[in-house]
């Protein structure tokens, strides 16, 4: 603490905690490593799953790195940075989240050794940056170009992304669905392929088996008709997409209407009925025979709609209304007064179908064919959720491959090859940065090492085997975790998009560098209970439910 003529001078608020220098570094590294270690055992097809229980007792069972890290309530600031690596990976490419987090932990572990040898953190940081940049160059040298039309290779990519996830049993079928879905929504503009994953809607319904998962050319809405007398099936649908309710508005002010005779009451009710009838009439007049409404539909309006043979659905999610708009070419109508015939969307068929025990609305034969849905089925909620996660990973992987058209083999092959070439590069460097680049190369080997360990194989033996295969020029030699042998992974069909690897390495490196450069942690004291936290955060996202 600073002192002036014997008097202590306080520059930080009371209760502030401060750690400096080596202590700060070691604390941060330890916390980051702890997080990486937590997901290590889930890596690869033979990785184990984690069961996460939240304060309310809800359970998530998963093998997905980013899901695990998101669900864990992590407090330590440096640990949170590793969680961010996984999140970034998830946002950017959708797969490789465990790889990225594990790599960040290992880079810090190796940095710790260097710190102990008195290598300054800034030297390590700059060595890591050099290595990460060089890695990208090297990768582009040995990655294999692929055509976005090569269905066989795309299917293999999807299978690799799903291996070891809950979706195992129906892997091949799901992989085909993924490839079909992505290929259905691919758009080409001046030679560049673009996939908007938002055009693929994944809807879940518990029941049946994973095998029953299907792809539908169009949209699936998890709702039913509002009225049993409405048609179940409408061909040549003209669809009105409403963001307003088909209800009478409550007055904003507290108005009181005095009714003095039964006649007046009847008049009042008749008036209400007429207003609702007019609203429905407006919809019918423009020619709509299907209504998707984001808000409510009054009972009386339901009655009129069903008399007019209109299929109506209420409380449809906002995101679904938006997707319907894209799929059917309809405009979202904010007020019934403005409804016009040209605002209506079109589809060949809108139909309510039974899925398991529940009804769902299927909109098929849409105007814009670049819109598909996948209906995920499975025995229990946990199964369906994990299949959805596996499926989303696979969809994103196929997306990455279609967009960038460059692939590498999996099973640790690219990491070993990269390590080998980075070591050669390190030898061309002078000074202590050489040590950091070497440490970076060593860190990459954590991936094959964990793949082996999780498969119950001896990691050291396998690493030696892998290294010598790569020294013999076998670029794609990786570890087949099912047989324990070092084989050509490309021939085995274990393939990943290059982007999964480059993104994982660059964000892991960036985070490791960031953690290393911190030498002072100044943490403000927590606010006392009852102060800030006085109003519990209810409502928020979940509160608005259907209206979101
Ligand atoms: N059949 C296989 N044999 C060996 N390794 C595989 C196989 N399938 C996938 N892998 C490897 O598993 C790793 C990915 O594991 P995964 O648990 O999906 O973690 P991540 O969240 O990083 O994607 C990759 O290194 C990939 O190459
Ligand atoms: Mg994966």
XYZ file of C-alpha atoms and ligand atoms in Angstrom:
576
model
C 0.000 0.000 0.000
C 1.264 3.430 -0.868
C 2.164 5.635 2.097
C 2.759 9.337 2.486
C 4.486 10.522 5.659
C 3.358 7.435 7.486
C -0.231 7.804 6.332
C -1.591 5.001 4.164
C -3.150 6.220 0.909
C -6.084 4.236 -0.405
C -6.439 4.286 -4.144
C -8.817 1.380 -4.474
C -12.214 0.905 -2.897
C -12.340 -1.007 0.339
C -12.653 -4.748 -0.185
C -10.958 -4.710 -3.597
C -8.802 -7.748 -4.112
C -5.569 -7.487 -5.932
C -3.120 -10.133 -7.121
C 0.007 -9.225 -8.952
C 2.942 -10.586 -10.943
C 3.644 -14.301 -10.932
C 0.810 -14.994 -8.513
C -1.695 -13.435 -10.863
C -0.272 -15.380 -13.795
C -0.254 -18.721 -12.033
C -3.770 -18.223 -10.672
C -5.127 -17.400 -14.079
C -3.337 -20.241 -15.787
C -4.548 -22.666 -13.166
C -8.168 -21.567 -13.534
C -8.035 -21.723 -17.321
C -6.444 -25.150 -17.209
C -9.116 -26.390 -14.835
C -11.831 -25.472 -17.308
C -10.020 -27.131 -20.192
C -9.543 -30.247 -18.088
C -13.244 -30.415 -17.410
C -14.031 -31.030 -21.076
C -10.913 -33.030 -21.994
C -12.509 -36.389 -21.341
C -15.341 -35.715 -23.788
C -13.038 -35.256 -26.786
C -13.446 -37.607 -29.706
C -15.798 -40.426 -30.600
C -14.858 -42.389 -27.519
C -15.152 -39.398 -25.211
C -17.491 -39.641 -22.253
C -20.600 -37.531 -21.656
C -21.262 -35.101 -18.831
C -24.408 -34.833 -16.805
C -25.123 -31.268 -15.750
C -27.704 -30.447 -13.154
C -28.883 -26.869 -12.744
C -30.127 -25.310 -9.479
C -33.697 -26.247 -10.397
C -32.739 -29.867 -10.884
C -33.023 -29.852 -14.672
C -30.621 -32.222 -16.319
C -28.578 -31.898 -19.487
C -26.585 -34.878 -20.711
C -24.109 -33.966 -23.390
C -20.794 -34.543 -25.066
C -20.721 -31.114 -26.648
C -17.902 -28.937 -25.333
C -19.595 -25.579 -25.638
C -22.822 -26.816 -24.059
C -20.934 -28.142 -21.057
C -19.010 -24.919 -20.593
C -22.100 -22.769 -21.017
C -24.044 -24.778 -18.461
C -21.249 -24.734 -15.882
C -21.574 -21.689 -13.722
C -18.037 -20.424 -14.043
C -16.914 -17.444 -11.961
C -13.180 -17.055 -12.344
C -12.400 -14.381 -14.952
C -9.576 -16.300 -16.623
C -11.669 -19.458 -16.682
C -14.420 -17.503 -18.364
C -12.002 -16.587 -21.114
C -11.651 -20.261 -21.992
C -15.436 -20.564 -22.089
C -15.385 -17.674 -24.549
C -13.007 -19.626 -26.802
C -15.560 -22.395 -27.053
C -18.382 -19.923 -27.648
C -16.481 -18.153 -30.417
C -15.734 -21.483 -32.020
C -19.417 -22.346 -31.817
C -20.491 -19.041 -33.358
C -17.936 -19.153 -36.129
C -17.972 -22.779 -37.236
C -20.291 -24.744 -34.940
C -17.938 -27.673 -34.317
C -14.560 -28.172 -32.684
C -15.549 -26.473 -29.454
C -13.916 -29.051 -27.196
C -10.798 -28.995 -29.344
C -10.535 -25.216 -29.019
C -10.958 -25.190 -25.226
C -8.559 -28.092 -24.676
C -5.981 -26.444 -26.894
C -6.221 -23.146 -25.015
C -5.634 -25.007 -21.727
C -2.651 -26.881 -23.118
C -1.055 -23.733 -24.562
C -1.197 -22.245 -21.082
C 0.146 -25.393 -19.484
C 3.164 -25.316 -21.782
C 3.555 -21.585 -21.178
C 3.741 -22.279 -17.472
C 6.802 -24.481 -18.040
C 8.443 -21.672 -19.958
C 7.613 -19.140 -17.249
C 9.349 -21.405 -14.781
C 12.431 -21.328 -16.985
C 12.263 -17.533 -16.714
C 11.083 -16.872 -20.244
C 9.256 -13.576 -20.152
C 5.501 -13.711 -20.858
C 5.782 -11.210 -23.710
C 8.289 -13.480 -25.455
C 5.927 -16.430 -25.066
C 3.052 -14.312 -26.334
C 4.906 -13.188 -29.419
C 6.130 -16.740 -30.113
C 2.575 -18.032 -29.868
C 1.372 -15.364 -32.260
C 4.079 -16.239 -34.759
C 3.205 -19.906 -34.507
C -0.500 -19.271 -34.939
C 0.109 -17.233 -38.050
C 2.465 -19.803 -39.481
C -0.074 -22.546 -38.682
C -2.595 -20.975 -41.006
C -0.037 -20.885 -43.821
C 0.976 -24.479 -43.273
C -2.630 -25.639 -43.152
C -3.401 -24.045 -46.471
C -0.477 -25.968 -47.945
C -1.723 -29.400 -46.999
C -5.506 -29.027 -46.881
C -7.386 -30.840 -49.635
C -9.698 -28.859 -51.885
C -13.145 -30.339 -52.376
C -16.129 -29.515 -54.526
C -19.324 -28.418 -52.812
C -21.158 -30.870 -55.067
C -19.270 -33.871 -53.777
C -22.099 -35.448 -51.829
C -20.067 -38.419 -50.712
C -17.399 -36.312 -49.027
C -19.971 -33.988 -47.456
C -21.742 -36.991 -45.954
C -18.461 -38.195 -44.475
C -17.933 -34.773 -42.910
C -21.352 -34.895 -41.299
C -20.725 -38.421 -40.031
C -17.390 -37.376 -38.509
C -19.029 -34.438 -36.739
C -21.686 -36.709 -35.232
C -19.477 -39.652 -34.264
C -19.585 -40.196 -30.535
C -22.620 -38.000 -29.963
C -26.024 -39.231 -28.849
C -27.018 -39.508 -32.495
C -24.737 -42.477 -33.084
C -27.408 -45.055 -33.902
C -28.895 -43.207 -36.865
C -25.703 -41.432 -37.877
C -25.793 -42.285 -41.561
C -29.394 -41.303 -41.975
C -28.885 -38.028 -40.099
C -25.756 -37.274 -42.123
C -27.728 -37.655 -45.336
C -30.444 -35.354 -43.983
C -27.812 -32.733 -43.123
C -26.257 -32.820 -46.553
C -29.639 -32.686 -48.289
C -30.728 -29.788 -46.111
C -27.604 -27.704 -46.678
C -27.608 -28.435 -50.402
C -31.237 -27.382 -50.577
C -30.512 -23.938 -49.166
C -27.186 -23.182 -50.876
C -27.221 -19.963 -52.808
C -24.689 -18.978 -55.406
C -23.843 -15.394 -56.118
C -21.003 -14.427 -58.456
C -19.245 -17.733 -58.083
C -19.327 -17.777 -54.284
C -21.462 -20.293 -52.454
C -23.362 -19.066 -49.472
C -25.398 -21.020 -46.945
C -27.761 -19.269 -44.588
C -28.252 -21.812 -41.846
C -31.342 -19.872 -40.697
C -33.137 -21.329 -43.679
C -32.890 -24.723 -42.047
C -35.331 -25.013 -39.187
C -34.770 -27.732 -36.637
C -37.934 -28.701 -34.790
C -37.949 -31.300 -32.011
C -40.687 -33.650 -30.926
C -40.233 -36.301 -28.259
C -41.435 -39.736 -29.297
C -40.615 -42.388 -31.867
C -36.936 -43.149 -32.391
C -33.977 -41.218 -33.773
C -34.504 -43.167 -37.006
C -37.817 -41.373 -37.472
C -36.079 -38.012 -37.893
C -37.058 -36.580 -41.268
C -36.488 -33.608 -43.497
C -39.435 -31.687 -44.872
C -39.237 -29.366 -47.842
C -40.873 -26.438 -46.182
C -41.736 -25.391 -42.668
C -42.952 -27.218 -39.607
C -44.725 -25.202 -36.939
C -45.173 -26.763 -33.527
C -48.781 -25.587 -33.108
C -52.269 -26.795 -33.951
C -55.373 -25.274 -35.513
C -57.219 -23.027 -33.088
C -60.615 -24.548 -33.815
C -61.625 -28.151 -34.456
C -64.030 -27.188 -37.230
C -61.337 -25.622 -39.337
C -60.047 -27.593 -42.319
C -57.099 -29.879 -41.554
C -55.680 -29.513 -44.982
C -55.604 -26.569 -47.370
C -54.230 -26.952 -50.888
C -53.108 -23.925 -52.873
C -52.801 -22.045 -49.626
C -52.939 -18.262 -49.565
C -51.324 -17.405 -46.293
C -51.805 -14.321 -44.132
C -48.967 -13.722 -41.650
C -50.195 -11.495 -38.864
C -48.133 -9.855 -36.170
C -51.303 -8.326 -34.723
C -54.037 -10.044 -32.725
C -57.506 -10.857 -34.032
C -59.024 -9.543 -30.850
C -60.710 -6.351 -29.760
C -58.368 -3.939 -28.106
C -58.821 -3.160 -24.459
C -59.172 0.545 -23.928
C -56.078 2.223 -22.629
C -58.005 4.243 -20.082
C -60.387 2.788 -17.520
C -63.646 3.503 -19.250
C -66.933 2.554 -17.761
C -70.004 1.887 -19.803
C -73.279 2.088 -18.006
C -75.811 -0.335 -19.276
C -79.264 0.227 -17.982
C -81.407 -2.186 -19.941
C -81.095 -5.759 -21.369
C -81.505 -4.280 -24.856
C -78.486 -2.157 -24.416
C -76.430 -5.167 -23.315
C -77.516 -7.093 -26.397
C -76.656 -4.115 -28.550
C -73.262 -3.912 -26.966
C -72.543 -7.607 -27.541
C -73.831 -7.432 -31.104
C -71.514 -4.536 -31.728
C -68.543 -6.522 -30.441
C -69.500 -9.475 -32.570
C -69.803 -7.296 -35.604
C -66.389 -5.790 -35.080
C -64.775 -9.220 -34.855
C -66.741 -10.381 -37.882
C -65.452 -7.380 -39.816
C -61.907 -8.204 -38.868
C -62.280 -11.754 -40.130
C -64.066 -10.495 -43.237
C -61.043 -8.364 -44.113
C -58.867 -11.489 -44.062
C -61.351 -13.485 -46.114
C -61.871 -10.663 -48.607
C -58.248 -10.576 -49.682
C -58.472 -14.287 -50.392
C -56.569 -15.811 -47.482
C -57.381 -19.396 -46.554
C -54.649 -19.848 -43.972
C -53.751 -17.527 -41.098
C -50.611 -17.631 -38.966
C -51.037 -15.173 -36.136
C -48.261 -14.165 -33.768
C -50.748 -13.060 -31.114
C -54.147 -14.278 -29.920
C -57.338 -14.995 -31.823
C -60.631 -14.268 -30.058
C -63.084 -17.188 -29.600
C -65.704 -15.435 -31.670
C -63.175 -14.707 -34.426
C -62.176 -18.379 -34.368
C -65.785 -19.265 -35.000
C -66.078 -16.920 -37.967
C -62.757 -18.111 -39.384
C -63.804 -21.729 -39.227
C -67.142 -20.885 -40.879
C -65.124 -19.294 -43.699
C -63.073 -22.537 -43.957
C -59.854 -20.777 -42.986
C -57.135 -22.750 -41.216
C -55.847 -20.481 -38.451
C -52.970 -20.885 -36.000
C -52.335 -18.531 -33.124
C -49.410 -17.577 -30.915
C -46.838 -18.551 -33.521
C -43.311 -17.584 -32.531
C -42.020 -14.377 -34.022
C -39.000 -16.178 -35.466
C -41.328 -18.694 -37.113
C -43.463 -15.930 -38.614
C -40.282 -14.432 -40.052
C -39.213 -17.772 -41.477
C -42.688 -18.315 -42.906
C -42.433 -14.932 -44.543
C -39.190 -15.924 -46.229
C -40.478 -19.355 -47.219
C -43.909 -18.368 -48.571
C -43.086 -14.904 -49.882
C -45.788 -13.364 -47.702
C -45.470 -9.990 -46.000
C -45.906 -9.716 -42.267
C -49.096 -7.770 -41.654
C -49.072 -5.456 -38.670
C -52.634 -4.174 -38.906
C -55.699 -5.788 -40.442
C -56.717 -2.434 -41.890
C -53.707 -2.562 -44.211
C -54.103 -6.121 -45.439
C -53.766 -6.465 -49.240
C -54.032 -9.500 -51.535
C -50.402 -9.141 -52.619
C -49.268 -9.472 -48.992
C -50.328 -13.092 -48.860
C -47.788 -15.884 -48.991
C -48.214 -19.026 -51.025
C -47.698 -22.740 -50.480
C -48.981 -25.810 -52.261
C -50.171 -27.398 -49.052
C -50.738 -26.441 -45.438
C -51.694 -29.407 -43.358
C -52.070 -30.426 -39.736
C -50.444 -33.795 -39.186
C -50.128 -35.992 -36.153
C -46.588 -36.442 -34.927
C -46.589 -38.922 -32.089
C -49.501 -37.836 -29.976
C -49.402 -34.168 -30.912
C -50.434 -32.145 -33.915
C -48.068 -29.997 -35.913
C -48.610 -27.786 -38.917
C -46.674 -28.617 -42.084
C -46.269 -25.970 -44.765
C -44.926 -27.587 -47.931
C -44.434 -26.700 -51.554
C -43.381 -23.189 -50.640
C -42.760 -20.406 -53.089
C -39.158 -20.153 -51.985
C -37.787 -23.690 -52.036
C -34.721 -22.513 -50.142
C -36.333 -23.258 -46.850
C -36.364 -26.660 -45.225
C -37.120 -28.134 -41.819
C -35.759 -31.097 -39.959
C -38.067 -32.829 -37.534
C -35.979 -34.481 -34.831
C -37.476 -37.484 -33.067
C -36.189 -39.535 -30.173
C -37.242 -41.539 -27.155
C -36.863 -38.887 -24.464
C -36.296 -35.178 -24.163
C -32.603 -35.708 -23.360
C -32.132 -37.820 -26.462
C -33.896 -35.314 -28.696
C -31.842 -32.454 -27.289
C -28.537 -34.239 -27.791
C -29.514 -35.295 -31.308
C -30.357 -31.689 -32.066
C -26.920 -30.577 -30.845
C -25.165 -33.250 -32.908
C -27.266 -32.330 -35.922
C -26.532 -28.629 -35.603
C -22.790 -29.372 -35.389
C -23.038 -31.470 -38.523
C -25.094 -28.864 -40.380
C -22.547 -26.199 -39.561
C -19.665 -28.437 -40.622
C -21.269 -29.115 -43.982
C -21.938 -25.392 -44.285
C -18.272 -24.587 -43.606
C -17.164 -27.143 -46.180
C -19.558 -25.897 -48.847
C -18.507 -22.302 -48.295
C -14.746 -22.704 -48.068
C -14.282 -25.948 -49.990
C -11.165 -27.035 -48.092
C -10.848 -30.103 -45.893
C -8.388 -31.959 -43.693
C -8.389 -35.488 -42.294
C -9.353 -35.980 -38.641
C -8.256 -38.253 -35.834
C -5.326 -36.079 -34.819
C -3.680 -36.186 -38.248
C -3.672 -32.446 -38.934
C -2.425 -31.614 -35.442
C 0.533 -33.993 -35.710
C 1.424 -32.763 -39.187
C 1.201 -29.173 -38.078
C 3.339 -29.838 -34.993
C 5.988 -31.439 -37.158
C 6.129 -28.528 -39.564
C 6.037 -25.932 -36.800
C 9.051 -27.557 -35.161
C 10.921 -27.235 -38.449
C 9.875 -23.602 -38.554
C 11.004 -23.067 -34.953
C 14.490 -24.175 -35.910
C 14.724 -21.287 -38.332
C 14.032 -18.778 -35.544
C 16.581 -17.222 -33.288
C 16.271 -16.350 -29.631
C 13.789 -17.455 -27.035
C 10.777 -17.199 -29.316
C 11.999 -20.462 -30.733
C 11.124 -22.061 -27.405
C 7.621 -20.635 -27.531
C 7.005 -21.905 -31.068
C 8.222 -25.315 -29.978
C 5.893 -25.207 -26.995
C 3.058 -24.312 -29.356
C 3.888 -27.332 -31.530
C 3.977 -29.595 -28.478
C 0.610 -28.250 -27.328
C -1.078 -29.345 -30.551
C -0.306 -32.940 -29.701
C -2.797 -32.784 -26.846
C -5.541 -33.569 -29.407
C -4.267 -36.986 -30.552
C -3.088 -37.635 -27.012
C -6.588 -37.127 -25.613
C -8.195 -39.080 -28.463
C -5.960 -42.016 -27.497
C -6.457 -41.632 -23.782
C -10.231 -41.395 -24.071
C -10.233 -44.550 -26.166
C -8.290 -46.391 -23.469
C -5.114 -46.543 -25.554
C -1.606 -45.712 -24.443
C -1.116 -42.077 -25.433
C 2.682 -42.187 -25.503
C 2.908 -45.248 -27.744
C 0.340 -43.814 -30.103
C 2.026 -40.444 -30.253
C 5.340 -42.039 -31.156
C 3.654 -44.089 -33.861
C 1.858 -41.044 -35.234
C 4.983 -38.915 -35.307
C 6.989 -41.491 -37.175
C 4.198 -41.990 -39.726
C 4.169 -38.251 -40.384
C 7.947 -38.119 -40.610
C 7.586 -40.715 -43.357
C 5.399 -38.258 -45.227
C 2.004 -39.742 -44.355
C 0.148 -36.458 -44.010
C -3.201 -38.029 -43.207
C -2.025 -40.600 -40.690
C -4.276 -40.398 -37.659
C -5.566 -42.527 -34.860
C -8.503 -44.805 -35.521
C -9.936 -44.813 -32.035
C -12.067 -47.862 -32.736
C -9.225 -50.198 -33.685
C -6.391 -48.361 -31.937
C -4.352 -48.309 -35.134
C -2.594 -45.503 -36.921
C -4.174 -45.372 -40.371
C -4.881 -42.979 -43.237
C -7.864 -41.079 -41.858
C -8.878 -39.694 -45.231
C -9.320 -43.225 -46.550
C -11.213 -44.089 -43.384
C -13.615 -41.276 -44.206
C -12.843 -39.264 -41.088
C -12.786 -35.779 -42.543
C -13.260 -32.264 -41.174
C -13.477 -28.803 -42.698
C -10.228 -26.876 -42.536
C -12.048 -23.963 -40.954
C -12.827 -25.994 -37.822
C -9.096 -26.441 -37.260
C -7.859 -22.980 -38.191
C -10.510 -21.273 -36.102
C -9.817 -23.493 -33.074
C -6.091 -22.829 -33.251
C -6.322 -19.103 -33.773
C -8.846 -18.435 -31.027
C -7.081 -20.758 -28.571
C -3.812 -18.939 -29.289
C -5.374 -15.515 -28.924
C -6.863 -16.397 -25.572
C -3.666 -17.983 -24.274
C -1.797 -14.822 -25.242
C -4.374 -12.668 -23.546
C -4.192 -14.653 -20.304
C -0.396 -14.599 -20.357
C -0.195 -10.863 -20.711
C -2.132 -10.219 -17.519
C 0.100 -9.474 -14.553
C -2.327 -7.708 -12.291
C -5.832 -8.719 -11.302
C -7.849 -6.052 -9.570
C -11.217 -7.339 -8.500
C -13.838 -5.058 -7.020
C -15.630 -6.421 -3.997
C -19.023 -7.998 -4.593
C -22.036 -5.776 -3.885
C -23.764 -6.719 -0.665
C -26.806 -8.995 -0.895
C -30.074 -7.104 -1.162
C -28.469 -4.096 -2.796
C -28.195 -4.602 -6.546
C -29.893 -7.935 -6.543
C -33.039 -6.573 -4.932
C -35.266 -7.156 -7.900
C -35.042 -10.733 -9.028
C -34.733 -11.047 -12.764
C -37.995 -12.667 -13.661
C -39.863 -12.352 -16.910
C -36.922 -11.598 -19.111
C -36.578 -14.010 -21.983
C -38.814 -16.817 -20.927
C -41.605 -14.691 -19.572
C -43.103 -13.648 -22.846
C -43.249 -17.242 -24.055
C -45.172 -17.521 -27.280
C -44.981 -13.840 -27.947
C -41.186 -13.566 -28.026
N -13.742 -42.078 -36.244
C -12.867 -41.270 -35.686
N -11.631 -41.714 -35.349
C -10.757 -40.905 -34.783
N -10.972 -39.613 -34.471
C -12.164 -39.110 -34.788
C -13.173 -39.904 -35.400
N -14.262 -39.115 -35.573
C -13.941 -37.897 -35.082
N -12.687 -37.879 -34.613
C -11.948 -36.770 -34.009
O -12.606 -36.327 -32.826
C -12.311 -34.949 -32.610
C -13.575 -34.164 -32.318
O -14.196 -34.624 -31.173
P -15.491 -33.927 -30.567
O -15.832 -34.684 -29.342
O -16.518 -33.801 -31.628
O -14.967 -32.529 -30.121
P -15.176 -31.078 -30.742
O -16.136 -30.402 -29.834
O -13.817 -30.462 -30.681
O -15.686 -31.242 -32.139
C -11.640 -34.449 -33.872
O -10.263 -34.304 -33.645
C -11.923 -35.554 -34.883
O -10.944 -35.632 -35.877
Mg -17.260 -32.317 -32.887
